[in-house]
Amino acid sequence: MTETKARETIATRGRKLQEAGLTPGSSGNISVRLDDGVLITPTNSRLGELDPADIAKIGLDGRHISGKLPSKETFLHLKMLSQRPSDTSVVHLHSTHSVAVSCMADIDPVNVLPPLTAYYVMRVGTLPLVPYFSPGDLGLADAVEKFAAENHAVLLSNHGPVASGVDLNAAVAAIEEIEETAKLHLMLQGHRVRLLNDQQLAELNIRFKS
């Protein structure tokens, strides 16, 4: 994908995410790795109002190359991409239901959401909980790095989801699935739930590697 096309795709996907109500205000950020650097949405920008020309370009070392100043959470994206060489894109949102789940007590930190649907298993797989860090704390990047090699999606405690993908469409699909499953999980609180069983999970893992 050319840099021009990548910029346009980020703007398009950002607009669709905001139209879907998944990125309130100026929250959330998107990145795409190129051959000569990384494109990432600017700091304090609304994902639904991105000008492709304003999207920041940085080096893999975080050096600002062009465009507006990059997101304050750039370090998080760079750590995720560094651990996932086959992935090109990262999406981080503050989507409501995912954030709500990230604030719950007594959730399983190894795998936050239960296997409610086949599509969640296919598109996300396992979703570990990353410990809480205050906004801008570089310790968050190190914490994400520990999970990223084996998990293309994580949930930041009291913060929100992060997902990478082989391309931007895959990263968006994963983070949308996290939000929908988080919504289902909250709706089903207090109800008896029929989860996918071990045999069903094994069949999905054989057929659809996430």
mmCIF file with all atom_site columns, C-alpha atoms in Angstrom:
data_model
loop_
_atom_site.group_PDB
_atom_site.id
_atom_site.type_symbol
_atom_site.label_atom_id
_atom_site.label_alt_id
_atom_site.label_comp_id
_atom_site.label_asym_id
_atom_site.label_entity_id
_atom_site.label_seq_id
_atom_site.pdbx_PDB_ins_code
_atom_site.Cartn_x
_atom_site.Cartn_y
_atom_site.Cartn_z
_atom_site.occupancy
_atom_site.B_iso_or_equiv
_atom_site.pdbx_formal_charge
_atom_site.auth_seq_id
_atom_site.auth_comp_id
_atom_site.auth_asym_id
_atom_site.auth_atom_id
_atom_site.pdbx_PDB_model_num
ATOM 1   C CA . MET A 1 1   ? 0.000   0.000   0.000  1.00 0.00 ? 1   MET A CA 1
ATOM 2   C CA . THR A 1 2   ? 1.337   3.452   -0.915 1.00 0.00 ? 2   THR A CA 1
ATOM 3   C CA . GLU A 1 3   ? 1.676   6.139   1.735  1.00 0.00 ? 3   GLU A CA 1
ATOM 4   C CA . THR A 1 4   ? -1.061  8.196   0.074  1.00 0.00 ? 4   THR A CA 1
ATOM 5   C CA . LYS A 1 5   ? -3.443  5.241   0.072  1.00 0.00 ? 5   LYS A CA 1
ATOM 6   C CA . ALA A 1 6   ? -2.583  4.416   3.698  1.00 0.00 ? 6   ALA A CA 1
ATOM 7   C CA . ARG A 1 7   ? -3.356  7.990   4.762  1.00 0.00 ? 7   ARG A CA 1
ATOM 8   C CA . GLU A 1 8   ? -6.709  7.880   2.990  1.00 0.00 ? 8   GLU A CA 1
ATOM 9   C CA . THR A 1 9   ? -7.547  4.496   4.503  1.00 0.00 ? 9   THR A CA 1
ATOM 10  C CA . ILE A 1 10  ? -6.764  5.688   8.041  1.00 0.00 ? 10  ILE A CA 1
ATOM 11  C CA . ALA A 1 11  ? -9.047  8.692   7.553  1.00 0.00 ? 11  ALA A CA 1
ATOM 12  C CA . THR A 1 12  ? -11.851 6.536   6.139  1.00 0.00 ? 12  THR A CA 1
ATOM 13  C CA . ARG A 1 13  ? -11.668 3.929   8.873  1.00 0.00 ? 13  ARG A CA 1
ATOM 14  C CA . GLY A 1 14  ? -11.416 6.603   11.552 1.00 0.00 ? 14  GLY A CA 1
ATOM 15  C CA . ARG A 1 15  ? -14.588 8.238   10.284 1.00 0.00 ? 15  ARG A CA 1
ATOM 16  C CA . LYS A 1 16  ? -16.451 4.924   10.286 1.00 0.00 ? 16  LYS A CA 1
ATOM 17  C CA . LEU A 1 17  ? -15.310 4.137   13.826 1.00 0.00 ? 17  LEU A CA 1
ATOM 18  C CA . GLN A 1 18  ? -16.550 7.511   15.058 1.00 0.00 ? 18  GLN A CA 1
ATOM 19  C CA . GLU A 1 19  ? -19.833 7.177   13.160 1.00 0.00 ? 19  GLU A CA 1
ATOM 20  C CA . ALA A 1 20  ? -20.307 3.823   14.906 1.00 0.00 ? 20  ALA A CA 1
ATOM 21  C CA . GLY A 1 21  ? -19.903 5.550   18.274 1.00 0.00 ? 21  GLY A CA 1
ATOM 22  C CA . LEU A 1 22  ? -16.711 3.685   19.156 1.00 0.00 ? 22  LEU A CA 1
ATOM 23  C CA . THR A 1 23  ? -14.404 6.671   19.580 1.00 0.00 ? 23  THR A CA 1
ATOM 24  C CA . PRO A 1 24  ? -15.921 9.524   21.609 1.00 0.00 ? 24  PRO A CA 1
ATOM 25  C CA . GLY A 1 25  ? -14.398 13.002  21.411 1.00 0.00 ? 25  GLY A CA 1
ATOM 26  C CA . SER A 1 26  ? -10.703 13.021  20.557 1.00 0.00 ? 26  SER A CA 1
ATOM 27  C CA . SER A 1 27  ? -10.068 9.565   22.013 1.00 0.00 ? 27  SER A CA 1
ATOM 28  C CA . GLY A 1 28  ? -8.503  6.670   20.145 1.00 0.00 ? 28  GLY A CA 1
ATOM 29  C CA . ASN A 1 29  ? -5.656  6.380   17.677 1.00 0.00 ? 29  ASN A CA 1
ATOM 30  C CA . ILE A 1 30  ? -4.731  4.403   14.560 1.00 0.00 ? 30  ILE A CA 1
ATOM 31  C CA . SER A 1 31  ? -1.345  3.485   13.089 1.00 0.00 ? 31  SER A CA 1
ATOM 32  C CA . VAL A 1 32  ? -0.129  1.809   9.901  1.00 0.00 ? 32  VAL A CA 1
ATOM 33  C CA . ARG A 1 33  ? 3.442   0.640   9.289  1.00 0.00 ? 33  ARG A CA 1
ATOM 34  C CA . LEU A 1 34  ? 5.059   1.560   5.976  1.00 0.00 ? 34  LEU A CA 1
ATOM 35  C CA . ASP A 1 35  ? 8.394   0.515   4.482  1.00 0.00 ? 35  ASP A CA 1
ATOM 36  C CA . ASP A 1 36  ? 10.015  3.734   5.692  1.00 0.00 ? 36  ASP A CA 1
ATOM 37  C CA . GLY A 1 37  ? 8.191   4.534   8.925  1.00 0.00 ? 37  GLY A CA 1
ATOM 38  C CA . VAL A 1 38  ? 4.807   4.539   10.623 1.00 0.00 ? 38  VAL A CA 1
ATOM 39  C CA . LEU A 1 39  ? 1.713   6.678   10.031 1.00 0.00 ? 39  LEU A CA 1
ATOM 40  C CA . ILE A 1 40  ? -0.237  7.528   13.174 1.00 0.00 ? 40  ILE A CA 1
ATOM 41  C CA . THR A 1 41  ? -3.159  9.802   13.928 1.00 0.00 ? 41  THR A CA 1
ATOM 42  C CA . PRO A 1 42  ? -2.235  13.185  15.443 1.00 0.00 ? 42  PRO A CA 1
ATOM 43  C CA . THR A 1 43  ? -2.560  14.032  19.096 1.00 0.00 ? 43  THR A CA 1
ATOM 44  C CA . ASN A 1 44  ? -5.927  15.470  20.188 1.00 0.00 ? 44  ASN A CA 1
ATOM 45  C CA . SER A 1 45  ? -7.534  14.625  16.843 1.00 0.00 ? 45  SER A CA 1
ATOM 46  C CA . ARG A 1 46  ? -11.045 13.319  16.265 1.00 0.00 ? 46  ARG A CA 1
ATOM 47  C CA . LEU A 1 47  ? -10.886 10.120  14.281 1.00 0.00 ? 47  LEU A CA 1
ATOM 48  C CA . GLY A 1 48  ? -13.989 11.132  12.354 1.00 0.00 ? 48  GLY A CA 1
ATOM 49  C CA . GLU A 1 49  ? -12.474 14.382  11.127 1.00 0.00 ? 49  GLU A CA 1
ATOM 50  C CA . LEU A 1 50  ? -9.000  13.376  9.961  1.00 0.00 ? 50  LEU A CA 1
ATOM 51  C CA . ASP A 1 51  ? -7.320  15.155  7.047  1.00 0.00 ? 51  ASP A CA 1
ATOM 52  C CA . PRO A 1 52  ? -5.050  12.554  5.414  1.00 0.00 ? 52  PRO A CA 1
ATOM 53  C CA . ALA A 1 53  ? -2.324  15.173  4.940  1.00 0.00 ? 53  ALA A CA 1
ATOM 54  C CA . ASP A 1 54  ? -2.265  15.925  8.690  1.00 0.00 ? 54  ASP A CA 1
ATOM 55  C CA . ILE A 1 55  ? -1.649  12.329  9.784  1.00 0.00 ? 55  ILE A CA 1
ATOM 56  C CA . ALA A 1 56  ? 1.746   12.128  11.456 1.00 0.00 ? 56  ALA A CA 1
ATOM 57  C CA . LYS A 1 57  ? 4.620   10.115  10.017 1.00 0.00 ? 57  LYS A CA 1
ATOM 58  C CA . ILE A 1 58  ? 7.288   8.871   12.398 1.00 0.00 ? 58  ILE A CA 1
ATOM 59  C CA . GLY A 1 59  ? 10.334  6.668   12.249 1.00 0.00 ? 59  GLY A CA 1
ATOM 60  C CA . LEU A 1 60  ? 10.396  3.305   14.004 1.00 0.00 ? 60  LEU A CA 1
ATOM 61  C CA . ASP A 1 61  ? 12.413  5.070   16.699 1.00 0.00 ? 61  ASP A CA 1
ATOM 62  C CA . GLY A 1 62  ? 9.540   7.490   17.299 1.00 0.00 ? 62  GLY A CA 1
ATOM 63  C CA . ARG A 1 63  ? 11.223  10.412  15.495 1.00 0.00 ? 63  ARG A CA 1
ATOM 64  C CA . HIS A 1 64  ? 8.663   12.826  14.016 1.00 0.00 ? 64  HIS A CA 1
ATOM 65  C CA . ILE A 1 65  ? 9.101   13.070  10.234 1.00 0.00 ? 65  ILE A CA 1
ATOM 66  C CA . SER A 1 66  ? 6.056   14.908  8.880  1.00 0.00 ? 66  SER A CA 1
ATOM 67  C CA . GLY A 1 67  ? 2.437   15.845  9.473  1.00 0.00 ? 67  GLY A CA 1
ATOM 68  C CA . LYS A 1 68  ? 1.047   17.044  12.780 1.00 0.00 ? 68  LYS A CA 1
ATOM 69  C CA . LEU A 1 69  ? 2.445   15.902  16.109 1.00 0.00 ? 69  LEU A CA 1
ATOM 70  C CA . PRO A 1 70  ? 1.703   12.202  16.664 1.00 0.00 ? 70  PRO A CA 1
ATOM 71  C CA . SER A 1 71  ? -0.609  10.754  19.280 1.00 0.00 ? 71  SER A CA 1
ATOM 72  C CA . LYS A 1 72  ? 0.583   10.786  22.883 1.00 0.00 ? 72  LYS A CA 1
ATOM 73  C CA . GLU A 1 73  ? 0.170   7.005   22.799 1.00 0.00 ? 73  GLU A CA 1
ATOM 74  C CA . THR A 1 74  ? 2.588   6.516   19.908 1.00 0.00 ? 74  THR A CA 1
ATOM 75  C CA . PHE A 1 75  ? 4.921   4.488   22.125 1.00 0.00 ? 75  PHE A CA 1
ATOM 76  C CA . LEU A 1 76  ? 2.175   1.917   22.662 1.00 0.00 ? 76  LEU A CA 1
ATOM 77  C CA . HIS A 1 77  ? 1.750   1.420   18.909 1.00 0.00 ? 77  HIS A CA 1
ATOM 78  C CA . LEU A 1 78  ? 5.482   1.128   18.302 1.00 0.00 ? 78  LEU A CA 1
ATOM 79  C CA . LYS A 1 79  ? 5.875   -1.537  20.980 1.00 0.00 ? 79  LYS A CA 1
ATOM 80  C CA . MET A 1 80  ? 2.973   -3.547  19.576 1.00 0.00 ? 80  MET A CA 1
ATOM 81  C CA . LEU A 1 81  ? 4.339   -3.349  16.027 1.00 0.00 ? 81  LEU A CA 1
ATOM 82  C CA . SER A 1 82  ? 7.866   -4.236  17.146 1.00 0.00 ? 82  SER A CA 1
ATOM 83  C CA . GLN A 1 83  ? 6.611   -7.493  18.651 1.00 0.00 ? 83  GLN A CA 1
ATOM 84  C CA . ARG A 1 84  ? 4.358   -8.371  15.722 1.00 0.00 ? 84  ARG A CA 1
ATOM 85  C CA . PRO A 1 85  ? 6.423   -8.235  12.522 1.00 0.00 ? 85  PRO A CA 1
ATOM 86  C CA . SER A 1 86  ? 3.629   -9.790  10.432 1.00 0.00 ? 86  SER A CA 1
ATOM 87  C CA . ASP A 1 87  ? 1.151   -7.095  11.469 1.00 0.00 ? 87  ASP A CA 1
ATOM 88  C CA . THR A 1 88  ? 1.060   -3.655  9.869  1.00 0.00 ? 88  THR A CA 1
ATOM 89  C CA . SER A 1 89  ? -1.708  -1.852  11.749 1.00 0.00 ? 89  SER A CA 1
ATOM 90  C CA . VAL A 1 90  ? -2.793  -1.028  15.300 1.00 0.00 ? 90  VAL A CA 1
ATOM 91  C CA . VAL A 1 91  ? -6.070  0.451   16.565 1.00 0.00 ? 91  VAL A CA 1
ATOM 92  C CA . HIS A 1 92  ? -6.605  1.696   20.123 1.00 0.00 ? 92  HIS A CA 1
ATOM 93  C CA . LEU A 1 93  ? -10.039 2.888   21.278 1.00 0.00 ? 93  LEU A CA 1
ATOM 94  C CA . HIS A 1 94  ? -11.823 4.058   24.411 1.00 0.00 ? 94  HIS A CA 1
ATOM 95  C CA . SER A 1 95  ? -15.017 2.291   23.307 1.00 0.00 ? 95  SER A CA 1
ATOM 96  C CA . THR A 1 96  ? -17.652 2.324   26.048 1.00 0.00 ? 96  THR A CA 1
ATOM 97  C CA . HIS A 1 97  ? -18.393 -1.347  26.703 1.00 0.00 ? 97  HIS A CA 1
ATOM 98  C CA . SER A 1 98  ? -14.771 -2.431  26.451 1.00 0.00 ? 98  SER A CA 1
ATOM 99  C CA . VAL A 1 99  ? -13.733 0.283   28.888 1.00 0.00 ? 99  VAL A CA 1
ATOM 100 C CA . ALA A 1 100 ? -16.549 -0.770  31.236 1.00 0.00 ? 100 ALA A CA 1
ATOM 101 C CA . VAL A 1 101 ? -15.260 -4.348  31.264 1.00 0.00 ? 101 VAL A CA 1
ATOM 102 C CA . SER A 1 102 ? -11.707 -3.081  31.864 1.00 0.00 ? 102 SER A CA 1
ATOM 103 C CA . CYS A 1 103 ? -12.965 -1.463  35.091 1.00 0.00 ? 103 CYS A CA 1
ATOM 104 C CA . MET A 1 104 ? -14.659 -4.586  36.469 1.00 0.00 ? 104 MET A CA 1
ATOM 105 C CA . ALA A 1 105 ? -13.312 -6.385  39.516 1.00 0.00 ? 105 ALA A CA 1
ATOM 106 C CA . ASP A 1 106 ? -12.708 -10.134 39.494 1.00 0.00 ? 106 ASP A CA 1
ATOM 107 C CA . ILE A 1 107 ? -12.239 -10.517 35.732 1.00 0.00 ? 107 ILE A CA 1
ATOM 108 C CA . ASP A 1 108 ? -9.721  -13.088 34.522 1.00 0.00 ? 108 ASP A CA 1
ATOM 109 C CA . PRO A 1 109 ? -6.519  -11.150 33.709 1.00 0.00 ? 109 PRO A CA 1
ATOM 110 C CA . VAL A 1 110 ? -5.306  -13.952 31.448 1.00 0.00 ? 110 VAL A CA 1
ATOM 111 C CA . ASN A 1 111 ? -8.395  -13.827 29.226 1.00 0.00 ? 111 ASN A CA 1
ATOM 112 C CA . VAL A 1 112 ? -10.847 -11.063 30.058 1.00 0.00 ? 112 VAL A CA 1
ATOM 113 C CA . LEU A 1 113 ? -13.845 -12.010 27.912 1.00 0.00 ? 113 LEU A CA 1
ATOM 114 C CA . PRO A 1 114 ? -15.470 -15.449 27.730 1.00 0.00 ? 114 PRO A CA 1
ATOM 115 C CA . PRO A 1 115 ? -15.900 -17.321 24.406 1.00 0.00 ? 115 PRO A CA 1
ATOM 116 C CA . LEU A 1 116 ? -19.460 -16.237 23.705 1.00 0.00 ? 116 LEU A CA 1
ATOM 117 C CA . THR A 1 117 ? -19.360 -16.420 19.908 1.00 0.00 ? 117 THR A CA 1
ATOM 118 C CA . ALA A 1 118 ? -17.332 -18.099 17.182 1.00 0.00 ? 118 ALA A CA 1
ATOM 119 C CA . TYR A 1 119 ? -16.498 -14.727 15.645 1.00 0.00 ? 119 TYR A CA 1
ATOM 120 C CA . TYR A 1 120 ? -14.903 -13.483 18.846 1.00 0.00 ? 120 TYR A CA 1
ATOM 121 C CA . VAL A 1 121 ? -12.734 -16.605 18.995 1.00 0.00 ? 121 VAL A CA 1
ATOM 122 C CA . MET A 1 122 ? -11.824 -16.273 15.313 1.00 0.00 ? 122 MET A CA 1
ATOM 123 C CA . ARG A 1 123 ? -11.031 -12.559 15.304 1.00 0.00 ? 123 ARG A CA 1
ATOM 124 C CA . VAL A 1 124 ? -9.611  -12.074 18.797 1.00 0.00 ? 124 VAL A CA 1
ATOM 125 C CA . GLY A 1 125 ? -8.833  -15.368 20.483 1.00 0.00 ? 125 GLY A CA 1
ATOM 126 C CA . THR A 1 126 ? -7.361  -14.490 23.873 1.00 0.00 ? 126 THR A CA 1
ATOM 127 C CA . LEU A 1 127 ? -7.639  -11.024 25.437 1.00 0.00 ? 127 LEU A CA 1
ATOM 128 C CA . PRO A 1 128 ? -5.272  -10.473 28.381 1.00 0.00 ? 128 PRO A CA 1
ATOM 129 C CA . LEU A 1 129 ? -5.649  -7.559  30.791 1.00 0.00 ? 129 LEU A CA 1
ATOM 130 C CA . VAL A 1 130 ? -2.723  -5.134  30.961 1.00 0.00 ? 130 VAL A CA 1
ATOM 131 C CA . PRO A 1 131 ? -2.207  -3.558  34.425 1.00 0.00 ? 131 PRO A CA 1
ATOM 132 C CA . TYR A 1 132 ? -3.223  0.065   34.923 1.00 0.00 ? 132 TYR A CA 1
ATOM 133 C CA . PHE A 1 133 ? -0.827  2.911   34.114 1.00 0.00 ? 133 PHE A CA 1
ATOM 134 C CA . SER A 1 134 ? -1.650  6.620   34.113 1.00 0.00 ? 134 SER A CA 1
ATOM 135 C CA . PRO A 1 135 ? -1.982  8.341   30.701 1.00 0.00 ? 135 PRO A CA 1
ATOM 136 C CA . GLY A 1 136 ? 1.388   8.980   29.082 1.00 0.00 ? 136 GLY A CA 1
ATOM 137 C CA . ASP A 1 137 ? 3.278   6.620   31.409 1.00 0.00 ? 137 ASP A CA 1
ATOM 138 C CA . LEU A 1 138 ? 5.965   4.882   29.345 1.00 0.00 ? 138 LEU A CA 1
ATOM 139 C CA . GLY A 1 139 ? 5.576   1.873   31.614 1.00 0.00 ? 139 GLY A CA 1
ATOM 140 C CA . LEU A 1 140 ? 2.394   1.102   29.695 1.00 0.00 ? 140 LEU A CA 1
ATOM 141 C CA . ALA A 1 141 ? 4.412   0.426   26.537 1.00 0.00 ? 141 ALA A CA 1
ATOM 142 C CA . ASP A 1 142 ? 6.666   -2.021  28.376 1.00 0.00 ? 142 ASP A CA 1
ATOM 143 C CA . ALA A 1 143 ? 3.623   -3.760  29.857 1.00 0.00 ? 143 ALA A CA 1
ATOM 144 C CA . VAL A 1 144 ? 1.994   -4.102  26.424 1.00 0.00 ? 144 VAL A CA 1
ATOM 145 C CA . GLU A 1 145 ? 5.253   -5.390  24.963 1.00 0.00 ? 145 GLU A CA 1
ATOM 146 C CA . LYS A 1 146 ? 5.201   -8.366  27.350 1.00 0.00 ? 146 LYS A CA 1
ATOM 147 C CA . PHE A 1 147 ? 1.857   -9.512  25.937 1.00 0.00 ? 147 PHE A CA 1
ATOM 148 C CA . ALA A 1 148 ? 2.164   -8.496  22.277 1.00 0.00 ? 148 ALA A CA 1
ATOM 149 C CA . ALA A 1 149 ? 4.335   -11.315 20.959 1.00 0.00 ? 149 ALA A CA 1
ATOM 150 C CA . GLU A 1 150 ? 1.640   -13.882 21.732 1.00 0.00 ? 150 GLU A CA 1
ATOM 151 C CA . ASN A 1 151 ? -1.495  -11.698 21.633 1.00 0.00 ? 151 ASN A CA 1
ATOM 152 C CA . HIS A 1 152 ? -2.614  -9.386  18.851 1.00 0.00 ? 152 HIS A CA 1
ATOM 153 C CA . ALA A 1 153 ? -5.207  -7.822  21.155 1.00 0.00 ? 153 ALA A CA 1
ATOM 154 C CA . VAL A 1 154 ? -5.069  -6.630  24.768 1.00 0.00 ? 154 VAL A CA 1
ATOM 155 C CA . LEU A 1 155 ? -7.332  -4.713  27.124 1.00 0.00 ? 155 LEU A CA 1
ATOM 156 C CA . LEU A 1 156 ? -5.754  -1.874  29.108 1.00 0.00 ? 156 LEU A CA 1
ATOM 157 C CA . SER A 1 157 ? -7.066  -1.690  32.676 1.00 0.00 ? 157 SER A CA 1
ATOM 158 C CA . ASN A 1 158 ? -9.469  1.235   33.201 1.00 0.00 ? 158 ASN A CA 1
ATOM 159 C CA . HIS A 1 159 ? -8.571  2.470   29.719 1.00 0.00 ? 159 HIS A CA 1
ATOM 160 C CA . GLY A 1 160 ? -9.593  0.476   26.637 1.00 0.00 ? 160 GLY A CA 1
ATOM 161 C CA . PRO A 1 161 ? -8.719  -2.105  23.958 1.00 0.00 ? 161 PRO A CA 1
ATOM 162 C CA . VAL A 1 162 ? -5.750  -2.315  21.593 1.00 0.00 ? 162 VAL A CA 1
ATOM 163 C CA . ALA A 1 163 ? -5.693  -4.602  18.544 1.00 0.00 ? 163 ALA A CA 1
ATOM 164 C CA . SER A 1 164 ? -3.230  -5.177  15.720 1.00 0.00 ? 164 SER A CA 1
ATOM 165 C CA . GLY A 1 165 ? -3.774  -6.868  12.374 1.00 0.00 ? 165 GLY A CA 1
ATOM 166 C CA . VAL A 1 166 ? -2.088  -7.881  9.160  1.00 0.00 ? 166 VAL A CA 1
ATOM 167 C CA . ASP A 1 167 ? -3.789  -4.834  7.682  1.00 0.00 ? 167 ASP A CA 1
ATOM 168 C CA . LEU A 1 168 ? -6.004  -2.048  8.978  1.00 0.00 ? 168 LEU A CA 1
ATOM 169 C CA . ASN A 1 169 ? -9.214  -3.872  8.097  1.00 0.00 ? 169 ASN A CA 1
ATOM 170 C CA . ALA A 1 170 ? -8.149  -6.828  10.261 1.00 0.00 ? 170 ALA A CA 1
ATOM 171 C CA . ALA A 1 171 ? -7.200  -4.607  13.202 1.00 0.00 ? 171 ALA A CA 1
ATOM 172 C CA . VAL A 1 172 ? -10.535 -2.756  12.980 1.00 0.00 ? 172 VAL A CA 1
ATOM 173 C CA . ALA A 1 173 ? -12.475 -6.027  12.730 1.00 0.00 ? 173 ALA A CA 1
ATOM 174 C CA . ALA A 1 174 ? -10.761 -7.325  15.871 1.00 0.00 ? 174 ALA A CA 1
ATOM 175 C CA . ILE A 1 175 ? -11.408 -4.216  17.934 1.00 0.00 ? 175 ILE A CA 1
ATOM 176 C CA . GLU A 1 176 ? -15.043 -4.069  16.770 1.00 0.00 ? 176 GLU A CA 1
ATOM 177 C CA . GLU A 1 177 ? -15.447 -7.697  17.844 1.00 0.00 ? 177 GLU A CA 1
ATOM 178 C CA . ILE A 1 178 ? -13.969 -6.903  21.262 1.00 0.00 ? 178 ILE A CA 1
ATOM 179 C CA . GLU A 1 179 ? -16.483 -4.094  21.734 1.00 0.00 ? 179 GLU A CA 1
ATOM 180 C CA . GLU A 1 180 ? -19.460 -6.211  20.650 1.00 0.00 ? 180 GLU A CA 1
ATOM 181 C CA . THR A 1 181 ? -18.412 -9.103  22.885 1.00 0.00 ? 181 THR A CA 1
ATOM 182 C CA . ALA A 1 182 ? -17.865 -6.732  25.819 1.00 0.00 ? 182 ALA A CA 1
ATOM 183 C CA . LYS A 1 183 ? -21.402 -5.428  25.246 1.00 0.00 ? 183 LYS A CA 1
ATOM 184 C CA . LEU A 1 184 ? -22.810 -8.962  25.217 1.00 0.00 ? 184 LEU A CA 1
ATOM 185 C CA . HIS A 1 185 ? -20.820 -9.848  28.325 1.00 0.00 ? 185 HIS A CA 1
ATOM 186 C CA . LEU A 1 186 ? -22.299 -6.908  30.228 1.00 0.00 ? 186 LEU A CA 1
ATOM 187 C CA . MET A 1 187 ? -25.820 -7.632  28.975 1.00 0.00 ? 187 MET A CA 1
ATOM 188 C CA . LEU A 1 188 ? -25.559 -11.224 30.185 1.00 0.00 ? 188 LEU A CA 1
ATOM 189 C CA . GLN A 1 189 ? -24.457 -10.386 33.715 1.00 0.00 ? 189 GLN A CA 1
ATOM 190 C CA . GLY A 1 190 ? -26.724 -12.222 36.159 1.00 0.00 ? 190 GLY A CA 1
ATOM 191 C CA . HIS A 1 191 ? -27.916 -14.710 33.523 1.00 0.00 ? 191 HIS A CA 1
ATOM 192 C CA . ARG A 1 192 ? -26.901 -18.309 33.016 1.00 0.00 ? 192 ARG A CA 1
ATOM 193 C CA . VAL A 1 193 ? -24.688 -18.361 29.933 1.00 0.00 ? 193 VAL A CA 1
ATOM 194 C CA . ARG A 1 194 ? -23.903 -21.160 27.475 1.00 0.00 ? 194 ARG A CA 1
ATOM 195 C CA . LEU A 1 195 ? -20.291 -20.639 26.395 1.00 0.00 ? 195 LEU A CA 1
ATOM 196 C CA . LEU A 1 196 ? -18.578 -22.400 23.514 1.00 0.00 ? 196 LEU A CA 1
ATOM 197 C CA . ASN A 1 197 ? -17.234 -25.689 24.849 1.00 0.00 ? 197 ASN A CA 1
ATOM 198 C CA . ASP A 1 198 ? -13.692 -27.052 24.586 1.00 0.00 ? 198 ASP A CA 1
ATOM 199 C CA . GLN A 1 199 ? -14.453 -29.130 21.497 1.00 0.00 ? 199 GLN A CA 1
ATOM 200 C CA . GLN A 1 200 ? -16.020 -26.164 19.701 1.00 0.00 ? 200 GLN A CA 1
ATOM 201 C CA . LEU A 1 201 ? -13.049 -23.972 20.643 1.00 0.00 ? 201 LEU A CA 1
ATOM 202 C CA . ALA A 1 202 ? -10.583 -26.580 19.415 1.00 0.00 ? 202 ALA A CA 1
ATOM 203 C CA . GLU A 1 203 ? -12.366 -26.844 16.064 1.00 0.00 ? 203 GLU A CA 1
ATOM 204 C CA . LEU A 1 204 ? -12.308 -23.067 15.644 1.00 0.00 ? 204 LEU A CA 1
ATOM 205 C CA . ASN A 1 205 ? -8.638  -22.848 16.553 1.00 0.00 ? 205 ASN A CA 1
ATOM 206 C CA . ILE A 1 206 ? -7.798  -25.486 13.955 1.00 0.00 ? 206 ILE A CA 1
ATOM 207 C CA . ARG A 1 207 ? -9.849  -23.842 11.207 1.00 0.00 ? 207 ARG A CA 1
ATOM 208 C CA . PHE A 1 208 ? -9.265  -20.169 11.999 1.00 0.00 ? 208 PHE A CA 1
ATOM 209 C CA . LYS A 1 209 ? -5.952  -19.196 13.522 1.00 0.00 ? 209 LYS A CA 1
ATOM 210 C CA . SER A 1 210 ? -6.256  -15.628 15.000 1.00 0.00 ? 210 SER A CA 1
#
